Coordinates of C-alpha atoms and ligand atoms in Angstrom, one line a residue:
M1 CA 0.0 0.0 0.0
K2 CA 1.2 3.5 -0.7
R3 CA 0.0 6.8 0.6
V4 CA 0.9 10.0 -1.1
Y5 CA 1.2 13.5 0.4
N6 CA -2.1 15.0 -0.7
F7 CA -2.2 18.8 -0.9
S8 CA -5.8 18.9 -2.4
A9 CA -7.9 21.9 -1.5
G10 CA -10.9 19.6 -1.1
P11 CA -11.9 16.9 -0.8
S12 CA -8.7 16.6 1.0
V13 CA -6.4 14.4 3.2
L14 CA -7.9 12.7 6.2
P15 CA -6.0 11.5 9.3
E16 CA -4.7 8.0 8.6
S17 CA -5.9 6.8 12.0
V18 CA -9.4 7.8 11.1
L19 CA -9.3 5.9 7.9
R20 CA -7.9 2.9 9.6
R21 CA -10.6 2.9 12.3
A22 CA -13.3 3.3 9.6
A23 CA -11.8 0.4 7.7
D24 CA -11.8 -1.7 10.9
E25 CA -15.4 -0.9 11.6
M26 CA -16.5 -1.1 8.0
L27 CA -18.2 -4.5 8.0
D28 CA -19.4 -4.6 11.6
Y29 CA -19.8 -1.4 13.5
Q30 CA -19.4 -2.1 17.2
G31 CA -21.0 -5.5 17.1
S32 CA -24.1 -4.4 15.2
G33 CA -23.2 -6.7 12.3
Q34 CA -23.7 -3.8 9.9
S35 CA -21.7 -1.1 8.2
V36 CA -22.6 2.5 9.3
M37 CA -23.6 3.0 5.6
E38 CA -26.3 0.3 5.9
M39 CA -28.0 1.1 9.2
S40 CA -31.2 2.9 9.7
H41 CA -30.7 6.6 10.6
R42 CA -33.6 6.1 13.1
S43 CA -31.8 3.2 14.9
K44 CA -30.5 3.6 18.5
I45 CA -27.0 2.8 17.3
Y46 CA -27.0 5.6 14.7
E47 CA -28.5 8.0 17.2
G48 CA -25.4 7.3 19.2
I49 CA -23.2 8.3 16.3
I50 CA -24.9 11.6 15.4
G51 CA -25.2 12.4 19.1
S52 CA -21.5 11.9 19.6
A53 CA -20.7 13.9 16.5
E54 CA -22.7 16.8 17.8
S55 CA -21.4 16.6 21.4
L56 CA -17.8 16.3 20.2
L57 CA -18.2 19.3 17.9
R58 CA -19.7 21.3 20.8
E59 CA -16.9 20.3 23.1
V60 CA -14.0 20.8 20.7
M61 CA -15.3 24.2 19.4
G62 CA -16.7 25.4 22.7
I63 CA -20.1 26.0 21.1
P64 CA -22.5 27.9 23.6
S65 CA -25.7 26.2 24.5
N66 CA -27.9 28.8 22.8
Y67 CA -26.5 27.7 19.4
K68 CA -28.0 24.8 17.3
V69 CA -25.7 22.5 15.4
L70 CA -27.2 21.2 12.1
F71 CA -25.9 18.4 9.9
L72 CA -27.1 19.2 6.4
Q73 CA -26.4 18.4 2.8
G74 CA -26.0 20.6 -0.3
G75 CA -22.5 21.9 0.5
A76 CA -21.4 25.3 1.5
S77 CA -22.9 26.5 -1.8
S78 CA -26.4 25.7 -0.6
Q79 CA -25.8 28.0 2.4
F80 CA -25.3 30.9 -0.1
A81 CA -29.1 30.7 -0.5
M82 CA -30.2 29.2 2.8
V83 CA -28.6 32.0 4.8
P84 CA -30.5 34.8 3.1
M85 CA -33.7 32.8 2.9
N86 CA -33.6 32.4 6.7
L87 CA -31.9 35.6 7.9
M88 CA -32.7 38.3 5.4
N89 CA -36.1 38.6 7.0
K90 CA -36.4 42.1 8.5
N91 CA -34.9 44.7 6.3
H92 CA -34.1 42.4 3.4
K93 CA -30.6 43.6 3.4
A94 CA -27.2 42.2 4.2
D95 CA -23.5 43.4 4.0
F96 CA -20.8 41.4 2.2
V97 CA -17.0 41.6 2.1
V98 CA -15.9 40.2 -1.2
T99 CA -12.6 38.5 -0.8
G100 CA -12.7 35.8 -3.4
Q101 CA -14.8 33.5 -5.5
W102 CA -16.8 31.9 -2.7
A103 CA -17.6 35.3 -1.1
T104 CA -18.6 36.6 -4.6
K105 CA -21.0 33.6 -5.0
A106 CA -22.4 34.2 -1.5
Q107 CA -23.1 37.8 -2.4
K108 CA -24.6 37.1 -5.8
E109 CA -26.9 34.4 -4.5
A110 CA -28.1 36.6 -1.6
S111 CA -28.8 39.4 -4.1
R112 CA -31.6 37.2 -5.5
Y113 CA -33.5 37.5 -2.2
G114 CA -32.7 41.0 -1.0
E115 CA -30.2 43.8 -1.1
A116 CA -26.7 42.4 -0.9
H117 CA -24.5 45.3 -0.3
I118 CA -20.8 45.1 -0.9
V119 CA -18.9 46.8 1.9
A120 CA -15.4 46.2 0.5
S121 CA -13.7 44.0 -2.0
S122 CA -10.1 42.9 -2.9
K123 CA -10.9 42.1 -6.5
D124 CA -8.7 44.9 -7.7
K125 CA -5.6 42.8 -6.8
T126 CA -6.8 39.3 -7.6
F127 CA -8.0 38.9 -4.0
S128 CA -4.5 38.8 -2.7
Y129 CA -5.3 40.6 0.5
I130 CA -8.1 41.3 3.0
P131 CA -9.5 44.8 2.6
D132 CA -9.5 47.3 5.5
L133 CA -13.0 47.7 6.7
D134 CA -14.5 51.0 7.6
P135 CA -17.4 50.5 10.0
A136 CA -18.9 53.7 8.7
A137 CA -19.6 51.9 5.4
F138 CA -21.6 49.1 7.2
S139 CA -25.4 49.1 6.8
K140 CA -26.8 49.8 10.3
D141 CA -30.0 48.0 9.3
A142 CA -28.5 44.9 7.7
D143 CA -30.1 41.6 8.7
Y144 CA -26.6 40.1 8.8
F145 CA -23.0 40.7 7.8
H146 CA -21.2 38.0 5.7
I147 CA -17.5 37.2 5.4
C148 CA -15.6 34.2 4.0
M149 CA -13.2 33.7 6.9
N150 CA -10.5 31.7 4.9
N151 CA -10.3 32.2 1.2
T152 CA -9.5 28.7 -0.1
I153 CA -8.6 29.7 -3.6
Y154 CA -6.5 32.8 -2.9
G155 CA -4.9 31.8 0.4
T156 CA -6.0 34.8 2.5
R157 CA -7.8 34.8 5.9
F158 CA -9.4 37.3 8.3
T159 CA -7.3 37.6 11.4
K160 CA -9.5 40.4 12.8
L161 CA -13.3 40.2 12.8
P162 CA -15.4 43.1 11.6
E163 CA -17.1 45.0 14.4
T164 CA -20.7 44.7 13.4
G165 CA -22.4 45.6 16.7
D166 CA -25.9 44.2 16.8
V167 CA -25.8 43.0 13.2
P168 CA -25.2 39.2 13.3
L169 CA -21.9 38.2 11.8
V170 CA -22.2 35.2 9.4
A171 CA -19.0 33.4 8.2
D172 CA -18.2 30.7 5.7
I173 CA -15.6 28.7 7.5
S174 CA -15.4 25.8 5.1
S175 CA -11.7 25.8 4.8
C176 CA -10.7 26.8 8.3
I177 CA -13.2 25.1 10.6
L178 CA -11.3 23.2 13.4
S179 CA -8.0 24.6 12.3
E180 CA -7.8 26.8 15.4
P181 CA -10.1 27.9 18.2
I182 CA -12.8 30.3 17.2
D183 CA -15.1 32.3 19.5
V184 CA -18.5 31.1 18.3
S185 CA -20.3 33.7 20.5
K186 CA -19.0 36.4 18.2
F187 CA -21.1 35.0 15.3
G188 CA -24.7 34.7 14.5
L189 CA -24.1 31.8 12.1
L190 CA -21.2 29.7 10.9
Y191 CA -21.2 27.2 8.1
A192 CA -18.8 24.8 6.5
G193 CA -18.7 22.1 3.9
A194 CA -17.0 19.1 5.6
Q195 CA -14.7 18.1 2.8
K196 CA -11.8 20.4 3.7
N197 CA -11.2 19.8 7.4
M198 CA -13.9 17.7 8.9
G199 CA -14.6 14.6 6.8
P200 CA -15.9 13.5 3.4
A201 CA -17.9 15.6 1.0
G202 CA -21.7 15.4 1.4
L203 CA -22.0 16.9 4.9
T204 CA -22.4 20.6 5.6
V205 CA -22.3 21.8 9.2
V206 CA -24.3 24.9 10.3
I207 CA -23.9 26.4 13.7
V208 CA -26.6 29.0 14.3
R209 CA -27.7 31.1 17.2
E210 CA -31.2 30.1 18.3
D211 CA -32.8 33.5 18.0
L212 CA -32.0 33.7 14.3
I213 CA -34.1 30.6 13.6
G214 CA -37.8 30.7 12.8
N215 CA -38.3 33.6 10.5
A216 CA -37.6 32.1 7.1
M217 CA -39.1 33.8 4.0
D218 CA -42.4 32.2 2.9
I219 CA -40.8 31.0 -0.3
T220 CA -38.2 29.0 1.5
P221 CA -38.3 25.3 0.6
T222 CA -38.9 23.1 3.5
M223 CA -35.5 21.5 3.2
F224 CA -33.9 25.0 3.3
N225 CA -35.5 26.1 6.5
Y226 CA -33.2 25.9 9.5
Q227 CA -36.2 25.6 11.8
I228 CA -37.2 22.3 10.2
H229 CA -33.8 20.8 10.7
A230 CA -33.4 22.3 14.2
D231 CA -36.8 20.9 15.3
N232 CA -35.9 17.5 14.0
G233 CA -32.3 17.1 15.2
S234 CA -31.0 17.1 11.7
M235 CA -33.2 14.1 11.0
Y236 CA -36.1 15.7 9.1
N237 CA -35.0 13.5 6.3
T238 CA -32.1 11.0 5.9
P239 CA -28.9 12.8 6.9
P240 CA -25.6 12.1 5.3
C241 CA -25.1 9.3 7.7
Y242 CA -21.7 8.0 6.7
A243 CA -20.1 11.5 6.4
I244 CA -21.4 12.3 9.9
Y245 CA -19.8 9.2 11.2
I246 CA -16.4 10.0 9.7
C247 CA -16.8 13.6 11.0
M248 CA -17.3 12.0 14.4
L249 CA -14.0 10.1 14.0
V250 CA -12.2 13.2 12.9
L251 CA -13.5 15.1 16.0
D252 CA -12.4 12.3 18.2
W253 CA -9.0 12.4 16.6
I254 CA -8.7 16.2 17.3
K255 CA -9.9 15.8 20.9
N256 CA -7.9 12.7 21.9
E257 CA -4.9 12.4 19.6
I258 CA -4.2 16.0 18.9
G259 CA -5.4 17.4 22.2
G260 CA -7.9 20.1 21.1
L261 CA -7.9 23.2 18.9
E262 CA -5.2 25.2 20.8
K263 CA -2.8 22.3 20.0
M264 CA -4.2 22.0 16.5
K265 CA -3.5 25.7 15.9
E266 CA 0.1 25.3 17.2
I267 CA 0.7 22.5 14.7
N268 CA -1.0 24.3 11.9
E269 CA 1.1 27.5 12.5
H270 CA 4.2 25.5 12.6
K271 CA 3.4 23.8 9.3
A272 CA 2.5 27.0 7.6
G273 CA 5.6 28.6 9.0
I274 CA 7.9 26.0 7.4
L275 CA 6.4 26.7 4.0
Y276 CA 6.2 30.5 4.2
D277 CA 9.7 30.7 5.7
F278 CA 11.0 28.8 2.7
L279 CA 9.0 30.9 0.2
D280 CA 10.3 34.1 1.8
Q281 CA 13.9 33.3 1.2
S282 CA 13.5 31.4 -2.1
S283 CA 15.0 32.8 -5.3
L284 CA 12.6 30.8 -7.4
F285 CA 9.3 30.4 -5.6
K286 CA 7.2 33.2 -4.1
G287 CA 4.0 33.5 -2.2
T288 CA 1.2 35.5 -3.9
V289 CA -0.5 36.9 -0.8
V290 CA 0.0 40.0 1.4
K291 CA 2.0 38.7 4.4
K292 CA -0.3 39.8 7.2
D293 CA -3.3 38.1 5.5
R294 CA -1.7 34.7 4.8
S295 CA -3.9 31.7 5.4
I296 CA -2.5 28.8 7.5
M297 CA -4.6 26.3 5.5
N298 CA -4.1 27.2 1.8
V299 CA -0.7 28.4 0.6
P300 CA -0.6 29.6 -3.1
F301 CA 2.8 30.2 -4.7
V302 CA 4.3 30.8 -8.2
T303 CA 7.7 30.7 -9.9
G304 CA 6.8 33.5 -12.2
S305 CA 6.9 31.2 -15.3
D306 CA 3.9 29.2 -16.4
E307 CA 6.3 26.7 -17.9
L308 CA 8.2 26.2 -14.7
D309 CA 5.0 26.0 -12.7
A310 CA 3.8 23.2 -15.0
K311 CA 7.1 21.4 -14.7
F312 CA 7.1 21.7 -11.0
V313 CA 3.6 20.3 -10.6
K314 CA 4.4 17.4 -13.0
E315 CA 7.6 16.5 -11.1
A316 CA 6.0 16.9 -7.7
T317 CA 3.2 14.6 -8.7
A318 CA 5.7 12.0 -9.9
A319 CA 7.4 12.2 -6.5
D320 CA 4.0 11.6 -4.7
F321 CA 3.3 15.3 -3.7
V322 CA -0.1 15.4 -5.4
N323 CA -2.8 18.0 -6.1
L324 CA -0.4 21.0 -6.0
K325 CA -1.8 22.7 -9.1
G326 CA -3.3 26.0 -8.3
H327 CA -7.1 26.7 -8.8
R328 CA -8.0 26.8 -12.4
S329 CA -8.9 30.5 -12.1
V330 CA -5.5 31.6 -10.8
G331 CA -2.9 29.2 -12.0
G332 CA 0.5 28.6 -10.2
M333 CA 0.6 26.2 -7.3
R334 CA -1.3 25.9 -4.1
A335 CA -0.5 23.6 -1.2
S336 CA -3.5 23.0 1.1
I337 CA -2.1 22.0 4.4
Y338 CA -5.2 21.1 6.4
N339 CA -5.3 19.6 9.8
A340 CA -4.6 16.0 8.6
M341 CA -1.5 17.0 6.6
P342 CA 1.4 15.8 8.8
V343 CA 4.3 18.2 9.6
E344 CA 6.5 15.7 7.8
G345 CA 4.5 16.2 4.6
V346 CA 5.3 19.9 4.6
E347 CA 9.0 19.4 5.5
K348 CA 9.4 16.9 2.6
L349 CA 7.6 19.2 0.2
V350 CA 10.0 22.1 1.1
E351 CA 12.9 19.7 0.6
F352 CA 11.5 18.8 -2.8
M353 CA 11.1 22.5 -3.7
R354 CA 14.6 23.4 -2.6
D355 CA 15.9 20.7 -4.8
F356 CA 13.8 21.8 -7.7
E357 CA 15.1 25.4 -7.2
K358 CA 18.7 24.2 -7.3
K359 CA 18.1 22.5 -10.6
N360 CA 15.9 25.1 -12.2
G361 CA 16.7 28.4 -10.5
Ligands
LIG1 C1 -15.0 24.6 -0.9 C2 -15.6 25.9 -0.5 C3 -17.0 26.2 -0.8 C4 -17.8 25.3 -1.6 O1 -18.2 24.2 -1.0 P1 -19.2 23.1 -1.6 O2 -19.3 22.2 -0.4 O3 -18.5 22.5 -2.8 O4 -20.5 23.8 -1.9 C5 -17.5 27.4 -0.3 N1 -16.8 28.2 0.5 C6 -15.5 27.9 0.8 C7 -14.7 28.9 1.6 C8 -14.9 26.8 0.3 O5 -13.6 26.5 0.6

């Protein structure tokens, strides 16, 4: 068996111990004689799984009791519509910071349901920075304020939250959830597709303050109404059972093998530091993002030559460093170094880059 170093932006690498445990439990989950994929979602045994997933997430993230945790489907992309349908319900207005493709999609989708006001954008420089925010430009009567916390494609992240006062802050945390501690109480709603840092594709996690639930627009499809899912413990219909199970294993790994999110953050900062330190002194490779806004999850870089970029990606792939090609919209390279990427993977990648630089610099 061989395992490569997988730098995919998503779906992405999972902890090896999680995959092993899932393999061990594949045919017979804890004496039930069934795979988790085969069991009724209404069974006692499955209730135990979804219950553990929720309580582990609450514990690991420190989610206050006045927040609901929802296990949904449809990806983060469905939340681009679900959030406005449920939250744009008073003044039909929301504020957006446009820091990349995902933030743009969130803003565009919301504009179908109300006024989606752009407070600031970093489009002028290919989203290579997080714009300064002037609270005077915020809409005082917005129903919510939306940011994309970590910009997966461009490799930037918010390190300081906008001061939105009474306006609920909503964040897409698809590519940074569980990467470091986050003060959930500062947000009205958080959402994330699982396939970056929590598990397999097919599961979307929503963490929403209870008072924001229950005022969905009349046109809201039943399946898009947070209230329906909250009232039914994410079991209004069949949930993504197996993805929730893997997510539970990932959370257990963070809690018991890593030692929680403070520790996770330390490891992630160490990994990102290894790569950024190399990029900052390299004569061939360079990072594409303003230093202060650098993501610790997604690290884009270029050589300055499309030809050399392509050569690098090809040779890296042959050496089992896979999925390093940058997003199709920006080119170059991108190393996604999510929680499950071991330190050793980043060290070896840097070694490989140093060697490539010697031969091609
Ligand atoms: C991947 C990603 C999305 C899209 O997620 P889907 O689950 O494919 O809909 C949205 N936002 C961010 C920040 C992402 O990284």
